[in-house]
PDB file of C-alpha atoms in Angstrom:
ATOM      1  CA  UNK A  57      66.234 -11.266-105.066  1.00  0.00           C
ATOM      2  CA  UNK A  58      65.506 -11.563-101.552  1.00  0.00           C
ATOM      3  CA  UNK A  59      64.015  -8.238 -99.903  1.00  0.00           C
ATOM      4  CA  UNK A  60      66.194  -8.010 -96.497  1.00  0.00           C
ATOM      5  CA  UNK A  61      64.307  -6.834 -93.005  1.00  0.00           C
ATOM      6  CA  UNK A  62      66.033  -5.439 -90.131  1.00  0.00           C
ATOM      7  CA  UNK A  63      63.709  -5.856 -87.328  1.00  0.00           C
ATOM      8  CA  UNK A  64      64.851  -3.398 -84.437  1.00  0.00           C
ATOM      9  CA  UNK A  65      62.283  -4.540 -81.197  1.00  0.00           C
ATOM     10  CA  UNK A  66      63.688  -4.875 -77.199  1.00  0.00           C
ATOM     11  CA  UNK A  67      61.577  -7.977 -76.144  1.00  0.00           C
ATOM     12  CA  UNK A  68      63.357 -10.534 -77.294  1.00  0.00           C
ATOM     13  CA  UNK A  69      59.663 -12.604 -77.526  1.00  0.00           C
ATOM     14  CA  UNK A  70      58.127  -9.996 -79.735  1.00  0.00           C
ATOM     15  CA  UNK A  71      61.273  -9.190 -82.121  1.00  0.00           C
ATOM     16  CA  UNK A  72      61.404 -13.495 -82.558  1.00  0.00           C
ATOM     17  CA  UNK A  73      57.444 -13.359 -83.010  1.00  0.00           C
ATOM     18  CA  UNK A  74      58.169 -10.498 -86.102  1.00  0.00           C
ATOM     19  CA  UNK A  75      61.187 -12.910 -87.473  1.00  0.00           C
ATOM     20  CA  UNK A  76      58.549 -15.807 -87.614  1.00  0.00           C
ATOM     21  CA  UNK A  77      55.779 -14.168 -89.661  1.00  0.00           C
ATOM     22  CA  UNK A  78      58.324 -13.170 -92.508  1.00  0.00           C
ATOM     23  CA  UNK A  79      60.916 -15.653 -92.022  1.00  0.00           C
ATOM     24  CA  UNK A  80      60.502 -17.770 -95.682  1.00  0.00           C
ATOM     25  CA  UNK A  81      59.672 -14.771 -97.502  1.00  0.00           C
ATOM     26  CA  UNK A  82      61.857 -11.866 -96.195  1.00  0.00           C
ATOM     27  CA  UNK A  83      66.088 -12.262 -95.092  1.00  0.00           C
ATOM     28  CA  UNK A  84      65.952 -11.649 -91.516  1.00  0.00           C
ATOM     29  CA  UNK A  85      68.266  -9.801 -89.369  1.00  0.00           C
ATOM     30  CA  UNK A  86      67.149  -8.258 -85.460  1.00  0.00           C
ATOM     31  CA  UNK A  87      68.647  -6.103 -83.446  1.00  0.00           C
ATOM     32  CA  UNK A  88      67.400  -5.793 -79.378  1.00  0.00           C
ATOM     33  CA  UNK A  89      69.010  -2.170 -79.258  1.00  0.00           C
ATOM     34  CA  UNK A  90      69.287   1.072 -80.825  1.00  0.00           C
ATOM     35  CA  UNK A  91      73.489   0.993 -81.135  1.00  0.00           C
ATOM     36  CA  UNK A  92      72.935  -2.665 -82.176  1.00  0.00           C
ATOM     37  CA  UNK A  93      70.233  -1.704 -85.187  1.00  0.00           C
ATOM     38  CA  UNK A  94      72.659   1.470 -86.135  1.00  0.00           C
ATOM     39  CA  UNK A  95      75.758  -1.376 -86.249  1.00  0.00           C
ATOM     40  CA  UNK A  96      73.742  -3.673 -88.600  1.00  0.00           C
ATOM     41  CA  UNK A  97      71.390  -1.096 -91.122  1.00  0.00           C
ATOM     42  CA  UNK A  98      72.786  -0.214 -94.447  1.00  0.00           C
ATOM     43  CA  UNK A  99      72.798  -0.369 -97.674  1.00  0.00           C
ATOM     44  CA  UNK A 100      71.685  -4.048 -98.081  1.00  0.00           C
ATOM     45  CA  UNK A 101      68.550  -3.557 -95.913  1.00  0.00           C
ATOM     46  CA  UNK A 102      65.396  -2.960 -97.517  1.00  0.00           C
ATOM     47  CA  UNK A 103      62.970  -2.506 -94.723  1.00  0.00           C
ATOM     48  CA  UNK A 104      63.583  -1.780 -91.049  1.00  0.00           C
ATOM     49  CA  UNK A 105      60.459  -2.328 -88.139  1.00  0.00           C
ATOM     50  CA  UNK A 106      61.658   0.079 -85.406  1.00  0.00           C
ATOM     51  CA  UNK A 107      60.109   0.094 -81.861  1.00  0.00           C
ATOM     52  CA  UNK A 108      60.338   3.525 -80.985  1.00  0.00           C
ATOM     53  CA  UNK A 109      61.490   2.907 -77.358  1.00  0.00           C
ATOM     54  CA  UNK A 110      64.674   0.979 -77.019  1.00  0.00           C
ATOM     55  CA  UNK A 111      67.166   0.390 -73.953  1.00  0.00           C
ATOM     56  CA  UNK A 112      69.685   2.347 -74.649  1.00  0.00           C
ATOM     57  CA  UNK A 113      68.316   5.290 -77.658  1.00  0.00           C
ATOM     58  CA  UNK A 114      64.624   6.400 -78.426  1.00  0.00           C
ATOM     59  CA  UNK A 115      63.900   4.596 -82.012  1.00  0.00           C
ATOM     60  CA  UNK A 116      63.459   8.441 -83.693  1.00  0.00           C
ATOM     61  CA  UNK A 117      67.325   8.805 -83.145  1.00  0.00           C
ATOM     62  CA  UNK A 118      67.827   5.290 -84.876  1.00  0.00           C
ATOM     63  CA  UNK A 119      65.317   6.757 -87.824  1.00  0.00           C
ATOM     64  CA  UNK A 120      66.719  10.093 -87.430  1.00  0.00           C
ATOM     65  CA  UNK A 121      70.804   8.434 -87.730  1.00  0.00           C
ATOM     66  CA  UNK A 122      69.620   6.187 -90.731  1.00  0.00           C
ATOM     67  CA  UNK A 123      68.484   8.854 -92.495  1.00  0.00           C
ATOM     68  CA  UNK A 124      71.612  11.316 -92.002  1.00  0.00           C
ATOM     69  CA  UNK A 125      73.673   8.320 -93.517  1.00  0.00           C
ATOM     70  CA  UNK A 126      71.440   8.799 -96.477  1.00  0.00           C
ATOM     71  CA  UNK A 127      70.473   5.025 -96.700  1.00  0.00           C
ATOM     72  CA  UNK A 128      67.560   3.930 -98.629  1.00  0.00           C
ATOM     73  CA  UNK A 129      65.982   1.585 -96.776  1.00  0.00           C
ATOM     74  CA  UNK A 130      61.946   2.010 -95.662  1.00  0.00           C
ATOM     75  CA  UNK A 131      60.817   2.515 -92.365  1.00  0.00           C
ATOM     76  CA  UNK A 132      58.044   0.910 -90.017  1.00  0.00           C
ATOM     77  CA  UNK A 133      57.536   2.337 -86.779  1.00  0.00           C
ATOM     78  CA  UNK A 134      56.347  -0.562 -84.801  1.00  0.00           C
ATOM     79  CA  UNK A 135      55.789   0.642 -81.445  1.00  0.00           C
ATOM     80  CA  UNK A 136      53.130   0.954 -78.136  1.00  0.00           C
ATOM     81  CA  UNK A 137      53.583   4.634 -78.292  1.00  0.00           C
ATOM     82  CA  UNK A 138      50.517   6.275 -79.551  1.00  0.00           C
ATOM     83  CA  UNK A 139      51.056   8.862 -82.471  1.00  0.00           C
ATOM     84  CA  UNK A 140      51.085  12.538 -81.210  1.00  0.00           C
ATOM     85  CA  UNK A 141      52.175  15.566 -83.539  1.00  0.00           C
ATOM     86  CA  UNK A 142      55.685  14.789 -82.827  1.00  0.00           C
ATOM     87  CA  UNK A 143      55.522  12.220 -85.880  1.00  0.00           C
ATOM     88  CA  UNK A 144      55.216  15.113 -88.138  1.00  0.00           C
ATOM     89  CA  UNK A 145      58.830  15.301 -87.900  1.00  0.00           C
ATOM     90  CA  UNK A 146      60.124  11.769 -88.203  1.00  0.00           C
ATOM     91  CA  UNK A 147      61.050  10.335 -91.349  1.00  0.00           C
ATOM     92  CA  UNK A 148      59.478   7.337 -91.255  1.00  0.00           C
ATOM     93  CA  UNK A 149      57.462   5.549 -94.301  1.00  0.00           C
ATOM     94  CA  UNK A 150      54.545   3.817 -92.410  1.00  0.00           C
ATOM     95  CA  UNK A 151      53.633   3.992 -88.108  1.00  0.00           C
ATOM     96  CA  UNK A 152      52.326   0.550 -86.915  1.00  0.00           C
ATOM     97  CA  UNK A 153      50.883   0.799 -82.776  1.00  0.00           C
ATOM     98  CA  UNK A 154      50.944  -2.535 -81.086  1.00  0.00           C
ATOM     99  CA  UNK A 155      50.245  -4.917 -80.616  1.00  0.00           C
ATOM    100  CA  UNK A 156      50.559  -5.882 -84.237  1.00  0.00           C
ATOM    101  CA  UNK A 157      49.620  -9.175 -85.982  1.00  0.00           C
ATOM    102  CA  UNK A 158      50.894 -11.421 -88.517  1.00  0.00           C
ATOM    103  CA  UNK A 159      48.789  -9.701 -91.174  1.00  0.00           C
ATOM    104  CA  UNK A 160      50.132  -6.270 -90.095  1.00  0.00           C
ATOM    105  CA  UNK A 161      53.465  -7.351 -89.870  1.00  0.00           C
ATOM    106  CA  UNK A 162      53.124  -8.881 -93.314  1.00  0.00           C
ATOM    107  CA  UNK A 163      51.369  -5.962 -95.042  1.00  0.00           C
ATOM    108  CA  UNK A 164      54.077  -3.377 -93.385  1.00  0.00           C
ATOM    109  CA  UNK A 165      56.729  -5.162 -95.172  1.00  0.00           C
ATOM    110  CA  UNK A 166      55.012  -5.794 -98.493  1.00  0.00           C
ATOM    111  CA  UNK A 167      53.745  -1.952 -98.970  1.00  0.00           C
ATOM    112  CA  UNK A 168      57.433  -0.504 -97.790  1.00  0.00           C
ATOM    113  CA  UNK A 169      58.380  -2.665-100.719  1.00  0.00           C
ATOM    114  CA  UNK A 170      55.937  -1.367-103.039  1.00  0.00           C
ATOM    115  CA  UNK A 171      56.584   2.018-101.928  1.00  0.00           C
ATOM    116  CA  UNK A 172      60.569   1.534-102.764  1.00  0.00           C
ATOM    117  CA  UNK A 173      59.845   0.013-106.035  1.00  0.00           C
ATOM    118  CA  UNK A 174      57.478   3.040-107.230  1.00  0.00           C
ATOM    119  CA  UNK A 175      59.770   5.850-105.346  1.00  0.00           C
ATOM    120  CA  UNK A 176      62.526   4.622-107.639  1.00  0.00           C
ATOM    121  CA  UNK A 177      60.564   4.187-111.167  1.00  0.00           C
ATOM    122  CA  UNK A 178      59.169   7.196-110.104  1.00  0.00           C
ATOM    123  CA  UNK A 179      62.457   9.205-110.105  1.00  0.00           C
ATOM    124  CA  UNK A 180      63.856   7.181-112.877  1.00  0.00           C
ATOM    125  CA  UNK A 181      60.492   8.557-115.386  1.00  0.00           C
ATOM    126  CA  UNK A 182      61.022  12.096-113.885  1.00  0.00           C
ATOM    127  CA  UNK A 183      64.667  12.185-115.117  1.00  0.00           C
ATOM    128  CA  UNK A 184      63.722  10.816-118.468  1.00  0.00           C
ATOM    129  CA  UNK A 185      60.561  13.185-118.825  1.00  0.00           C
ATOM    130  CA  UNK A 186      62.928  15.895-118.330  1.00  0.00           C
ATOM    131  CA  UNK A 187      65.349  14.521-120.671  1.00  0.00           C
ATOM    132  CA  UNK A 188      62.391  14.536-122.967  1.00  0.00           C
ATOM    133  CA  UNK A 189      61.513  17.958-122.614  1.00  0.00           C
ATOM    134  CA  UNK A 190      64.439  19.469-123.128  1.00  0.00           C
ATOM    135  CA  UNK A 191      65.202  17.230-126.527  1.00  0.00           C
ATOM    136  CA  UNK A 192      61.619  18.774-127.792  1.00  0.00           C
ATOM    137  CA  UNK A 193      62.660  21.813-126.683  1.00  0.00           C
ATOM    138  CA  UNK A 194      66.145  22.086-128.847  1.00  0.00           C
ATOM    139  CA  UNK A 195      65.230  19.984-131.675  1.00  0.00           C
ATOM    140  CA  UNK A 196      62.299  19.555-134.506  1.00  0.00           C
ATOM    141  CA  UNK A 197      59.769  17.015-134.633  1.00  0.00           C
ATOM    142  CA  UNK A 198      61.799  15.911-137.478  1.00  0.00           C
ATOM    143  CA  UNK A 199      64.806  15.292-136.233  1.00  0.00           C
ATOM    144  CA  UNK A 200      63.481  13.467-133.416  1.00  0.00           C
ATOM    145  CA  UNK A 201      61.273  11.310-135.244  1.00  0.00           C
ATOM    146  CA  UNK A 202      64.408  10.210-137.570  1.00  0.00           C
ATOM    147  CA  UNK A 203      66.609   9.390-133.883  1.00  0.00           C
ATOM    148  CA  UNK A 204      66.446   5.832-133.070  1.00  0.00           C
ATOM    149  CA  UNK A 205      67.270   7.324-129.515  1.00  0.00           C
ATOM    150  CA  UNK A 206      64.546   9.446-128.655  1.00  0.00           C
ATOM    151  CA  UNK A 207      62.094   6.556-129.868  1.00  0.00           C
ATOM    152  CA  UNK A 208      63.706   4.435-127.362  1.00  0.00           C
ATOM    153  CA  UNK A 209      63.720   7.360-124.771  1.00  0.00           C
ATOM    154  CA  UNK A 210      59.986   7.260-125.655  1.00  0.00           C
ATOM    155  CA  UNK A 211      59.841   3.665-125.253  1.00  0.00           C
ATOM    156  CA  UNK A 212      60.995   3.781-121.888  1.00  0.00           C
ATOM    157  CA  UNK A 213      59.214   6.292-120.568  1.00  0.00           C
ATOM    158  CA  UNK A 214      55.852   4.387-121.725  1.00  0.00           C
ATOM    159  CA  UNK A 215      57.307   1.663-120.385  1.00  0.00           C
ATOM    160  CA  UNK A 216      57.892   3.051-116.765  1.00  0.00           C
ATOM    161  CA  UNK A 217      54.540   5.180-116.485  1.00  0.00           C
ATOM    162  CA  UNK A 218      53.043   1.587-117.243  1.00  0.00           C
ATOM    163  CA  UNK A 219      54.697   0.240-114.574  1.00  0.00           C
ATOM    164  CA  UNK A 220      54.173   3.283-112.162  1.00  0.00           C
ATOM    165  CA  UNK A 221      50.369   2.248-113.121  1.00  0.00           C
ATOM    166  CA  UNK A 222      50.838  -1.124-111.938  1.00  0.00           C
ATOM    167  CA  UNK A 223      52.816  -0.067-108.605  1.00  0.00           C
ATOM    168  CA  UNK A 224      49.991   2.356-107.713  1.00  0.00           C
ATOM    169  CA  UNK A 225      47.205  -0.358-108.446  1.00  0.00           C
ATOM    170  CA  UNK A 226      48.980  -2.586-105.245  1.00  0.00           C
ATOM    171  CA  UNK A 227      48.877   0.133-102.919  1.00  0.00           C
ATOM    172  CA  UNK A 228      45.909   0.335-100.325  1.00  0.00           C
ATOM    173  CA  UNK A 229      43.623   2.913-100.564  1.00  0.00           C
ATOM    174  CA  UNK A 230      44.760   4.567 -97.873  1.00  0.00           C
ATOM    175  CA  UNK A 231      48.269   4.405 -99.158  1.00  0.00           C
ATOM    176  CA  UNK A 232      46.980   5.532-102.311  1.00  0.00           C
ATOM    177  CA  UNK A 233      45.064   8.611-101.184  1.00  0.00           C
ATOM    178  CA  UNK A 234      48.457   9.155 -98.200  1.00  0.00           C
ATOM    179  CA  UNK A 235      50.946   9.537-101.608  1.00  0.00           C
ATOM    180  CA  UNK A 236      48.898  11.938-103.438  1.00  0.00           C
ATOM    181  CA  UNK A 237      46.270  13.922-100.985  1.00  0.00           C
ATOM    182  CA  UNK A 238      46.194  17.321-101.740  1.00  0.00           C
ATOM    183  CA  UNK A 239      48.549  19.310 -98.834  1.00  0.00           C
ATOM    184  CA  UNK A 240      45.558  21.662 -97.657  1.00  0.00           C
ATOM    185  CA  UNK A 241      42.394  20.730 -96.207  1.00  0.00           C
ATOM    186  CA  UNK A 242      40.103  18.658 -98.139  1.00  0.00           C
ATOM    187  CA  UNK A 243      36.528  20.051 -99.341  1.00  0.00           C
ATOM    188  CA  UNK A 244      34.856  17.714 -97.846  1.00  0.00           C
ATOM    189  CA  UNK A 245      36.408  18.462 -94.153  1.00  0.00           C
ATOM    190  CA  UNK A 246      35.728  22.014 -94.410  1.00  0.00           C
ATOM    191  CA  UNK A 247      32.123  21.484 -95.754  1.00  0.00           C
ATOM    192  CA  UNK A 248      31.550  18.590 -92.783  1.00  0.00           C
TER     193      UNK A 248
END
């Protein structure tokens, strides 16, 4: 299946640019304006690339709409505007500052895909683990090992950590360490 991109960008030149590099690979849709992107986002759109200054709406009103709707899509900022601590509140997935390149355009797409994919085997093992837990928590090991259920509940939860494995192993290293840094300061920062 066909990942679709919604690329939201004002310049007409730079939003056909984006459409180019992942035109072939990606289903393409672009929007010039904020009311525009809000008209054509939902739930078959994978990815958006949102410039964070439009005409007519700032592009954190566009995120800030598509996430009220509750839509699952990934975001890109993709914008000139240099990141200040006002990004701690945005709910975006990855912040791109132009001017951006093929490559960058490219890899945006690709790891909001990845992300997707492991957000959603990763809430699909966490309800399964619990499931788990609360099966060993009521019944015996005997009873369990006799239910062709719980095997496969087993099976499947093998299955998807394996697969969680695999996700993880295409993420960069920065995405890698951005998912799971701890939430305070790091030793090494406070030892620097």
């Amino acid at each position: 299946m066909t990942r679709r991109v919604l690329i939201v960008e004002d310049e007409p030149e730079v939003a056909d640019l984006y459409r180019g590099y992942l035109s072939g690979t990606y289903d393409v849709t672009v929007a010039n304006t904020g009311a525009e992107a809000l008209d054509l986002v939902d739930d078959t759109i994978d990815a958006v690339l949102l410039d964070r200054r439009l005409p007519d709406t700032s592009g954190s009103e566009v995120l800030a709409a598509i996430r009220d709707r509750g839509l699952d899509c990934r975001v890109a900022m993709v914008t000139a505007v240099e990141p200040d601590v006002d990004i701690v509140e945005m709910g975006f997935d990855l912040y791109l500052v132009k001017p951006a390149t093929r490559d960058d355009i490219q890899s945006a797409v690709e790891r909001l895909g990845t992300r997707a994919q492991y957000d959603d085997t990763l809430q699909r093992t966490a309800s399964l683990v619990t499931k788990r837990a609360v099966l060993e928590a009521e019944r015996t090991p005997a009873e369990l090992r006799s239910s062709p259920e719980y095997e496969e509940l087993v099976d499947t939860i093998d299955s998807l950590q394996s697969e969680m494995d695999d996700l993880a192993s295409a993420f960069s290293p920065d995405d890698y360490r951005m998912l799971f840094r701890d939430l305070g300061p790091s030793s090494t920062s406070e030892s620097a």
